[in-house]
GROMACS .gro file of C-alpha atoms in nm:
model
  403
    1MET     CA    1   1.729   8.698   3.281
    2SER     CA    2   1.565   8.847   2.988
    3VAL     CA    3   1.211   8.968   2.998
    4ILE     CA    4   1.095   8.660   2.731
    5ASP     CA    5   1.240   8.400   2.967
    6ARG     CA    6   1.092   8.547   3.256
    7SER     CA    7   0.750   8.571   3.088
    8PHE     CA    8   0.784   8.213   2.983
    9ILE     CA    9   0.822   8.092   3.329
   10GLU     CA   10   0.535   8.265   3.470
   11ARG     CA   11   0.299   8.134   3.166
   12VAL     CA   12   0.471   7.767   3.311
   13ALA     CA   13   0.414   7.805   3.657
   14ALA     CA   14   0.056   7.945   3.620
   15LEU     CA   15  -0.048   7.595   3.391
   16TYR     CA   16   0.114   7.367   3.640
   17LEU     CA   17  -0.110   7.585   3.930
   18LEU     CA   18  -0.407   7.520   3.729
   19TRP     CA   19  -0.329   7.156   3.665
   20ARG     CA   20  -0.272   7.121   4.054
   21ALA     CA   21  -0.592   7.281   4.123
   22GLU     CA   22  -0.776   7.080   3.861
   23GLN     CA   23  -0.617   6.759   4.013
   24ARG     CA   24  -0.730   6.841   4.366
   25ARG     CA   25  -1.075   6.869   4.214
   26ARG     CA   26  -1.066   6.543   4.042
   27ASP     CA   27  -0.973   6.401   4.373
   28HIS     CA   28  -1.212   6.598   4.594
   29ARG     CA   29  -1.503   6.471   4.339
   30ARG     CA   30  -1.398   6.114   4.391
   31ARG     CA   31  -1.409   6.090   4.776
   32ILE     CA   32  -1.735   6.231   4.741
   33TRP     CA   33  -1.830   5.960   4.517
   34VAL     CA   34  -1.678   5.677   4.703
   35HIS     CA   35  -1.832   5.824   5.000
   36GLN     CA   36  -2.171   5.849   4.858
   37THR     CA   37  -2.161   5.497   4.705
   38LEU     CA   38  -2.087   5.340   5.021
   39ARG     CA   39  -2.363   5.557   5.185
   40ARG     CA   40  -2.652   5.413   4.917
   41ARG     CA   41  -2.534   5.075   5.000
   42THR     CA   42  -2.557   5.067   5.377
   43GLN     CA   43  -2.837   5.283   5.373
   44PHE     CA   44  -3.037   5.153   5.086
   45GLY     CA   45  -2.882   4.806   5.007
   46GLU     CA   46  -3.110   4.477   5.129
   47PHE     CA   47  -2.803   4.326   5.245
   48HIS     CA   48  -2.771   4.620   5.511
   49HIS     CA   49  -3.154   4.639   5.600
   50LEU     CA   50  -3.385   4.341   5.466
   51LEU     CA   51  -3.108   4.075   5.616
   52GLN     CA   52  -3.137   4.223   5.961
   53GLU     CA   53  -3.518   4.140   5.914
   54LEU     CA   54  -3.483   3.826   5.760
   55ARG     CA   55  -3.258   3.725   6.064
   56LEU     CA   56  -3.551   3.728   6.331
   57ASP     CA   57  -3.757   3.475   6.089
   58ASP     CA   58  -3.595   3.172   5.975
   59GLY     CA   59  -3.883   3.058   5.734
   60ARG     CA   60  -3.826   3.380   5.586
   61PHE     CA   61  -3.470   3.387   5.613
   62GLN     CA   62  -3.463   3.026   5.425
   63ARG     CA   63  -3.712   3.090   5.170
   64TYR     CA   64  -3.481   3.396   5.054
   65PHE     CA   65  -3.162   3.244   5.076
   66ARG     CA   66  -3.253   2.898   5.020
   67LEU     CA   67  -3.038   2.826   5.337
   68SER     CA   68  -3.128   2.830   5.711
   69ARG     CA   69  -2.936   3.093   5.940
   70ALA     CA   70  -2.719   2.814   6.093
   71GLN     CA   71  -2.637   2.675   5.755
   72PHE     CA   72  -2.570   3.015   5.597
   73ASP     CA   73  -2.313   3.093   5.912
   74ASP     CA   74  -2.172   2.750   5.878
   75LEU     CA   75  -2.132   2.812   5.508
   76LEU     CA   76  -1.971   3.157   5.556
   77SER     CA   77  -1.709   2.998   5.813
   78ARG     CA   78  -1.590   2.762   5.539
   79ILE     CA   79  -1.589   3.028   5.269
   80GLY     CA   80  -1.515   3.352   5.474
   81ALA     CA   81  -1.164   3.379   5.391
   82ARG     CA   82  -1.156   3.279   5.058
   83ILE     CA   83  -1.387   3.582   4.964
   84THR     CA   84  -1.298   3.832   5.180
   85LEU     CA   85  -1.068   4.116   4.965
   86GLN     CA   86  -0.888   4.354   5.117
   87ASP     CA   87  -0.982   4.741   5.211
   88THR     CA   88  -0.781   5.003   4.990
   89ASN     CA   89  -0.718   5.359   5.024
   90TYR     CA   90  -0.994   5.470   4.788
   91ARG     CA   91  -1.277   5.233   4.919
   92ARG     CA   92  -1.323   4.923   5.185
   93SER     CA   93  -1.441   4.608   5.031
   94ILE     CA   94  -1.730   4.461   5.005
   95PRO     CA   95  -1.811   4.247   5.332
   96ALA     CA   96  -1.794   3.831   5.262
   97ALA     CA   97  -2.125   3.787   5.427
   98GLU     CA   98  -2.228   4.065   5.159
   99ARG     CA   99  -2.074   3.857   4.880
  100LEU     CA  100  -2.234   3.550   5.002
  101SER     CA  101  -2.602   3.700   5.011
  102ILE     CA  102  -2.542   3.811   4.674
  103CYS     CA  103  -2.428   3.511   4.498
  104LEU     CA  104  -2.692   3.293   4.685
  105ARG     CA  105  -2.933   3.534   4.537
  106PHE     CA  106  -2.833   3.511   4.222
  107LEU     CA  107  -2.868   3.098   4.221
  108ALA     CA  108  -3.167   3.118   4.448
  109THR     CA  109  -3.374   3.301   4.180
  110GLY     CA  110  -3.172   3.347   3.845
  111ASP     CA  111  -3.272   3.708   3.833
  112SER     CA  112  -2.998   3.918   3.645
  113PHE     CA  113  -2.720   4.059   3.731
  114ARG     CA  114  -2.866   4.435   3.680
  115THR     CA  115  -3.179   4.327   3.873
  116ILE     CA  116  -2.933   4.197   4.194
  117ALA     CA  117  -2.681   4.521   4.171
  118SER     CA  118  -3.021   4.721   4.232
  119SER     CA  119  -3.129   4.543   4.515
  120TYR     CA  120  -2.809   4.554   4.657
  121ARG     CA  121  -2.695   4.913   4.554
  122VAL     CA  122  -2.383   4.773   4.374
  123GLY     CA  123  -2.265   4.773   4.044
  124VAL     CA  124  -2.357   4.511   3.757
  125SER     CA  125  -1.977   4.434   3.727
  126THR     CA  126  -1.915   4.377   4.064
  127VAL     CA  127  -2.217   4.109   4.110
  128CYS     CA  128  -2.052   3.962   3.822
  129GLN     CA  129  -1.706   3.943   3.959
  130ILE     CA  130  -1.861   3.844   4.333
  131VAL     CA  131  -2.054   3.539   4.154
  132ALA     CA  132  -1.790   3.406   3.962
  133LEU     CA  133  -1.544   3.398   4.287
  134VAL     CA  134  -1.825   3.274   4.541
  135VAL     CA  135  -1.893   2.973   4.348
  136THR     CA  136  -1.575   2.868   4.273
  137ALA     CA  137  -1.533   2.927   4.640
  138ILE     CA  138  -1.792   2.686   4.755
  139TRP     CA  139  -1.688   2.427   4.521
  140ASP     CA  140  -1.345   2.400   4.617
  141CYS     CA  141  -1.445   2.446   5.028
  142LEU     CA  142  -1.718   2.173   5.014
  143VAL     CA  143  -1.645   1.912   4.777
  144GLU     CA  144  -1.389   1.732   4.994
  145ASP     CA  145  -1.640   1.714   5.262
  146TYR     CA  146  -1.946   1.691   5.056
  147MET     CA  147  -1.888   1.543   4.724
  148ALA     CA  148  -1.606   1.285   4.791
  149VAL     CA  149  -1.511   1.026   4.553
  150PRO     CA  150  -1.667   0.725   4.679
  151THR     CA  151  -1.437   0.450   4.784
  152THR     CA  152  -1.533   0.055   4.755
  153GLU     CA  153  -1.719   0.101   5.103
  154ASP     CA  154  -1.877   0.366   4.978
  155TRP     CA  155  -2.018   0.212   4.696
  156ARG     CA  156  -2.076  -0.102   4.885
  157SER     CA  157  -2.347   0.119   5.096
  158ILE     CA  158  -2.488   0.288   4.855
  159ALA     CA  159  -2.573  -0.038   4.708
  160GLU     CA  160  -2.731  -0.150   5.057
  161GLY     CA  161  -2.948   0.166   5.037
  162PHE     CA  162  -3.075   0.077   4.709
  163GLN     CA  163  -3.172  -0.252   4.804
  164GLU     CA  164  -3.343  -0.111   5.091
  165ARG     CA  165  -3.497   0.153   4.973
  166TRP     CA  166  -3.563   0.073   4.612
  167ASN     CA  167  -3.552  -0.319   4.608
  168PHE     CA  168  -3.277  -0.324   4.349
  169PRO     CA  169  -3.006  -0.513   4.456
  170LEU     CA  170  -2.602  -0.439   4.380
  171CYS     CA  171  -2.726  -0.113   4.241
  172VAL     CA  172  -2.484   0.144   4.317
  173GLY     CA  173  -2.616   0.474   4.160
  174ALA     CA  174  -2.871   0.623   3.923
  175VAL     CA  175  -2.708   0.778   3.633
  176ASP     CA  176  -2.866   1.065   3.399
  177GLY     CA  177  -2.834   1.395   3.217
  178LYS     CA  178  -3.007   1.730   3.252
  179HIS     CA  179  -2.983   2.029   3.028
  180VAL     CA  180  -2.887   2.351   3.153
  181VAL     CA  181  -3.033   2.641   2.939
  182LEU     CA  182  -2.825   2.892   2.872
  183LYS     CA  183  -2.838   3.215   2.648
  184ALA     CA  184  -2.667   3.161   2.319
  185PRO     CA  185  -2.285   3.214   2.371
  186PRO     CA  186  -2.125   3.447   2.088
  187ASN     CA  187  -1.986   3.260   1.801
  188SER     CA  188  -2.060   2.966   1.942
  189GLY     CA  189  -2.251   2.800   1.604
  190SER     CA  190  -2.452   2.516   1.714
  191GLN     CA  191  -2.233   2.324   1.936
  192PHE     CA  192  -2.478   2.427   2.255
  193HIS     CA  193  -2.781   2.429   2.062
  194ASN     CA  194  -3.005   2.085   2.169
  195TYR     CA  195  -3.274   1.868   2.043
  196LYS     CA  196  -3.504   2.076   2.221
  197GLY     CA  197  -3.450   2.407   2.068
  198THR     CA  198  -3.245   2.601   2.340
  199PHE     CA  199  -2.895   2.631   2.398
  200SER     CA  200  -2.737   2.452   2.679
  201ILE     CA  201  -2.454   2.242   2.877
  202VAL     CA  202  -2.524   1.953   3.030
  203LEU     CA  203  -2.502   1.798   3.394
  204LEU     CA  204  -2.404   1.433   3.381
  205ALA     CA  205  -2.474   1.283   3.741
  206VAL     CA  206  -2.486   0.971   3.980
  207VAL     CA  207  -2.723   0.993   4.256
  208ASP     CA  208  -2.719   0.779   4.531
  209ALA     CA  209  -3.063   0.602   4.714
  210LYS     CA  210  -3.096   0.948   4.948
  211TYR     CA  211  -3.074   1.164   4.649
  212ARG     CA  212  -2.732   1.300   4.709
  213PHE     CA  213  -2.522   1.368   4.397
  214ARG     CA  214  -2.184   1.122   4.408
  215VAL     CA  215  -2.045   1.195   4.115
  216ILE     CA  216  -2.098   1.499   3.870
  217ASP     CA  217  -1.961   1.635   3.525
  218VAL     CA  218  -2.019   1.952   3.375
  219GLY     CA  219  -1.970   2.101   3.062
  220GLY     CA  220  -2.094   1.895   2.792
  221TYR     CA  221  -2.202   2.055   2.459
  222GLY     CA  222  -2.601   2.028   2.456
  223ARG     CA  223  -2.589   1.894   2.074
  224THR     CA  224  -2.404   1.604   2.241
  225SER     CA  225  -2.633   1.283   2.317
  226ASP     CA  226  -2.656   1.159   2.681
  227GLY     CA  227  -2.428   0.834   2.559
  228GLY     CA  228  -2.159   1.076   2.409
  229ILE     CA  229  -2.158   1.288   2.730
  230LEU     CA  230  -2.096   0.967   2.944
  231ALA     CA  231  -1.837   0.829   2.678
  232ASN     CA  232  -1.617   1.150   2.721
  233SER     CA  233  -1.655   1.219   3.073
  234THR     CA  234  -1.411   1.104   3.341
  235PHE     CA  235  -1.667   0.879   3.535
  236GLY     CA  236  -1.734   0.714   3.195
  237GLN     CA  237  -1.408   0.636   3.094
  238ALA     CA  238  -1.353   0.490   3.442
  239LEU     CA  239  -1.635   0.296   3.449
  240GLN     CA  240  -1.507   0.144   3.095
  241ALA     CA  241  -1.184   0.075   3.233
  242GLY     CA  242  -1.266  -0.093   3.556
  243THR     CA  243  -1.110   0.128   3.741
  244LEU     CA  244  -1.433   0.333   3.972
  245HIS     CA  245  -1.307   0.045   4.264
  246LEU     CA  246  -1.626  -0.109   4.275
  247PRO     CA  247  -1.707  -0.422   4.511
  248PRO     CA  248  -1.637  -0.768   4.364
  249ASP     CA  249  -1.899  -0.974   4.205
  250ARG     CA  250  -2.171  -1.141   4.462
  251PRO     CA  251  -2.454  -1.366   4.436
  252LEU     CA  252  -2.801  -1.191   4.427
  253SER     CA  253  -3.012  -1.275   4.729
  254GLY     CA  254  -3.162  -1.590   4.721
  255ALA     CA  255  -3.008  -1.681   4.364
  256GLU     CA  256  -2.687  -1.786   4.446
  257ASP     CA  257  -2.727  -2.102   4.174
  258ARG     CA  258  -2.693  -1.800   3.919
  259GLY     CA  259  -2.339  -1.690   4.024
  260PRO     CA  260  -2.165  -1.379   4.090
  261GLN     CA  261  -2.351  -1.079   3.938
  262PRO     CA  262  -2.143  -0.730   3.897
  263HIS     CA  263  -2.268  -0.403   4.091
  264VAL     CA  264  -2.443  -0.192   3.849
  265PHE     CA  265  -2.543   0.172   3.764
  266VAL     CA  266  -2.895   0.206   3.618
  267ALA     CA  267  -3.002   0.442   3.352
  268ASP     CA  268  -3.270   0.520   3.097
  269GLU     CA  269  -3.268   0.419   2.701
  270ALA     CA  270  -3.026   0.684   2.624
  271PHE     CA  271  -2.709   0.514   2.748
  272PRO     CA  272  -2.556   0.215   2.638
  273LEU     CA  273  -2.601  -0.121   2.769
  274ARG     CA  274  -2.268  -0.220   2.967
  275ARG     CA  275  -2.176  -0.514   3.198
  276ASN     CA  276  -2.199  -0.233   3.499
  277LEU     CA  277  -2.470   0.004   3.333
  278MET     CA  278  -2.795  -0.132   3.286
  279ARG     CA  279  -3.073  -0.001   3.077
  280PRO     CA  280  -3.439  -0.076   2.995
  281PHE     CA  281  -3.531  -0.347   2.747
  282PRO     CA  282  -3.660  -0.159   2.417
  283GLY     CA  283  -4.024  -0.169   2.281
  284ARG     CA  284  -4.373  -0.137   2.406
  285THR     CA  285  -4.513  -0.477   2.364
  286LEU     CA  286  -4.286  -0.721   2.567
  287PRO     CA  287  -4.294  -1.016   2.746
  288PRO     CA  288  -4.383  -0.988   3.132
  289GLU     CA  289  -4.060  -1.042   3.264
  290ARG     CA  290  -3.902  -0.761   3.051
  291ARG     CA  291  -4.183  -0.560   3.170
  292VAL     CA  292  -4.093  -0.644   3.536
  293PHE     CA  293  -3.735  -0.564   3.493
  294ASN     CA  294  -3.810  -0.240   3.310
  295TYR     CA  295  -4.046  -0.162   3.609
  296ARG     CA  296  -3.801  -0.234   3.883
  297LEU     CA  297  -3.513  -0.051   3.657
  298SER     CA  298  -3.745   0.260   3.640
  299ARG     CA  299  -3.836   0.273   3.987
  300ALA     CA  300  -3.469   0.250   4.090
  301ARG     CA  301  -3.374   0.534   3.845
  302LEU     CA  302  -3.642   0.764   3.952
  303VAL     CA  303  -3.407   0.893   4.248
  304VAL     CA  304  -3.197   1.097   3.986
  305GLU     CA  305  -3.489   1.254   3.826
  306ASN     CA  306  -3.603   1.369   4.176
  307ALA     CA  307  -3.288   1.490   4.261
  308PHE     CA  308  -3.264   1.692   3.972
  309GLY     CA  309  -3.657   1.833   4.059
  310ILE     CA  310  -3.522   1.902   4.418
  311LEU     CA  311  -3.228   2.088   4.293
  312SER     CA  312  -3.384   2.318   4.012
  313SER     CA  313  -3.677   2.381   4.320
  314GLN     CA  314  -3.402   2.457   4.564
  315TRP     CA  315  -3.207   2.704   4.303
  316ARG     CA  316  -3.428   2.867   4.039
  317MET     CA  317  -3.177   2.973   3.814
  318TYR     CA  318  -3.248   2.638   3.681
  319ARG     CA  319  -3.584   2.743   3.561
  320ARG     CA  320  -3.435   3.061   3.411
  321LEU     CA  321  -3.223   3.163   3.068
  322ILE     CA  322  -2.904   3.149   3.246
  323GLU     CA  323  -2.713   3.473   3.110
  324VAL     CA  324  -2.397   3.413   3.199
  325HIS     CA  325  -2.050   3.293   3.011
  326PRO     CA  326  -2.085   2.887   2.985
  327GLU     CA  327  -1.760   2.846   3.190
  328VAL     CA  328  -1.941   3.064   3.485
  329ALA     CA  329  -2.273   2.884   3.417
  330GLU     CA  330  -2.067   2.525   3.507
  331LYS     CA  331  -1.888   2.686   3.802
  332CYS     CA  332  -2.270   2.779   3.890
  333VAL     CA  333  -2.419   2.409   3.847
  334LYS     CA  334  -2.114   2.274   4.049
  335ALA     CA  335  -2.189   2.518   4.333
  336THR     CA  336  -2.560   2.429   4.364
  337CYS     CA  337  -2.493   2.039   4.307
  338VAL     CA  338  -2.254   2.011   4.629
  339LEU     CA  339  -2.473   2.289   4.802
  340HIS     CA  340  -2.740   2.042   4.768
  341ASN     CA  341  -2.554   1.792   4.963
  342PHE     CA  342  -2.459   2.004   5.212
  343MET     CA  343  -2.817   2.091   5.292
  344ARG     CA  344  -2.912   1.779   5.309
  345CYS     CA  345  -2.646   1.657   5.574
  346SER     CA  346  -2.641   1.956   5.752
  347GLU     CA  347  -3.030   1.896   5.797
  348GLY     CA  348  -2.950   1.590   5.911
  349ARG     CA  349  -3.095   1.395   5.722
  350GLU     CA  350  -2.768   1.222   5.584
  351ALA     CA  351  -2.395   1.149   5.694
  352PRO     CA  352  -2.126   1.372   5.489
  353ALA     CA  353  -1.944   1.200   5.194
  354VAL     CA  354  -1.651   1.080   5.418
  355ARG     CA  355  -1.325   1.121   5.194
  356GLY     CA  356  -1.160   1.202   4.862
  357ALA     CA  357  -1.087   1.452   4.556
  358GLY     CA  358  -1.365   1.602   4.373
  359GLN     CA  359  -1.352   1.672   4.009
  360ALA     CA  360  -1.235   2.064   4.044
  361GLY     CA  361  -0.957   1.999   3.794
  362GLU     CA  362  -1.167   1.852   3.541
  363GLU     CA  363  -1.184   2.046   3.157
  364PRO     CA  364  -1.501   2.122   2.995
  365LEU     CA  365  -1.634   1.821   2.807
  366PRO     CA  366  -1.566   1.825   2.448
  367GLY     CA  367  -1.840   1.782   2.201
  368MET     CA  368  -1.895   1.498   1.953
  369GLY     CA  369  -2.154   1.305   1.771
  370ARG     CA  370  -2.390   1.027   1.882
  371VAL     CA  371  -2.222   0.724   1.993
  372ALA     CA  372  -2.380   0.386   1.909
  373ALA     CA  373  -2.525   0.332   2.236
  374ASN     CA  374  -2.742   0.022   2.131
  375ASN     CA  375  -2.432  -0.187   2.061
  376SER     CA  376  -2.421  -0.441   2.319
  377SER     CA  377  -2.173  -0.692   2.465
  378ARG     CA  378  -2.318  -1.061   2.513
  379GLU     CA  379  -2.179  -1.002   2.863
  380ALA     CA  380  -2.394  -0.677   2.928
  381VAL     CA  381  -2.687  -0.896   2.754
  382ARG     CA  382  -2.618  -1.186   3.033
  383VAL     CA  383  -2.625  -0.983   3.330
  384ARG     CA  384  -2.947  -0.813   3.235
  385ASP     CA  385  -3.124  -1.157   3.166
  386VAL     CA  386  -3.029  -1.227   3.483
  387PHE     CA  387  -3.184  -0.961   3.655
  388MET     CA  388  -3.493  -0.970   3.479
  389GLU     CA  389  -3.521  -1.362   3.571
  390HIS     CA  390  -3.443  -1.287   3.920
  391PHE     CA  391  -3.691  -0.972   3.941
  392SER     CA  392  -3.938  -1.236   3.801
  393ALA     CA  393  -3.892  -1.542   4.049
  394GLU     CA  394  -3.708  -1.511   4.413
  395GLY     CA  395  -3.668  -1.161   4.371
  396ALA     CA  396  -4.035  -1.062   4.337
  397VAL     CA  397  -4.203  -0.784   4.534
  398PRO     CA  398  -4.591  -0.811   4.589
  399TRP     CA  399  -4.634  -0.439   4.378
  400GLN     CA  400  -4.491  -0.523   4.076
  401PRO     CA  401  -4.681  -0.597   3.753
  402THR     CA  402  -4.762  -0.965   3.691
  403GLU     CA  403  -4.915  -0.914   3.333
   0.00000   0.00000   0.00000
């Protein structure tokens, strides 16, 4: 072998040794970084210290997470397998309980991902991934038990609840929409811009007499009216087609001479008048009978307004500007709605919904212009007039307005 060849081989070997030494130093620094990150999370993160203190005081625990300790543990047992990831050679995965804590803290406060990341000593991108994963798991694991599609018997039970609590017969739910304010999505134009001057998606909900969400539809563009959201929703299309499996028509109590009447939903003036959807009479100067009808309808419709109030008080993200992508915001809204039902049932206030499939597979609603919400059929006008006459005669209550 020549001197030149030997010298070349020696130089290549030296370069290889230098490269291996650099690789070992990098691997060593990576192990130190992983170790230090894990140590910071376990030594200073809220989950490993504050949470252990909160478990000693149920009141503080519930104010922090919006769930009691029993509810937190029950929820964790339901979704733990869905949100647990596998450990790797480089790091141990974040435990399911810590993932649930991070997600609930975001829903309960609406704080930015950066703020929560600093509190729990994790990365901002980690918080983003955890929130999207956990809210999806919450919806998928709870919707079957706590927001099942109502059956005919369920609708009949809801109607009995409205008759007993709110003195509105044959009512199977209160319908309304709520704007969930977002940071303006990039390149979205005016699709999410609503009449209030903010950017939002719309939560359309049907609420029963006990403030539980029975049907929700999330994802409508903020610029679309409530009537347009209803027309494009799965619920609205089923209502129009008569495929909701509502109970058969029956006479109003004490008014058998008026004939069988349909079961109806109650809504405000933003929705159209239909045979199964009652809205108030328009105008300010109204005859006494119409004012009585508007009073009784508004009294029953308050349950959906109250449910939205409870929801936003419990989950403060509704009172903040949500700085996430609209698809993630939709998942967060659906998770809070099913958690709302979960909490009311687990506290012993109500019995859970019985069966059915939720609307997890629905696509976000497309936007559309305002529909003709005031064009009502003669049958819808006749049904509203029958209810109006009933409320001023055999169905009157002592506290309703008389003049």
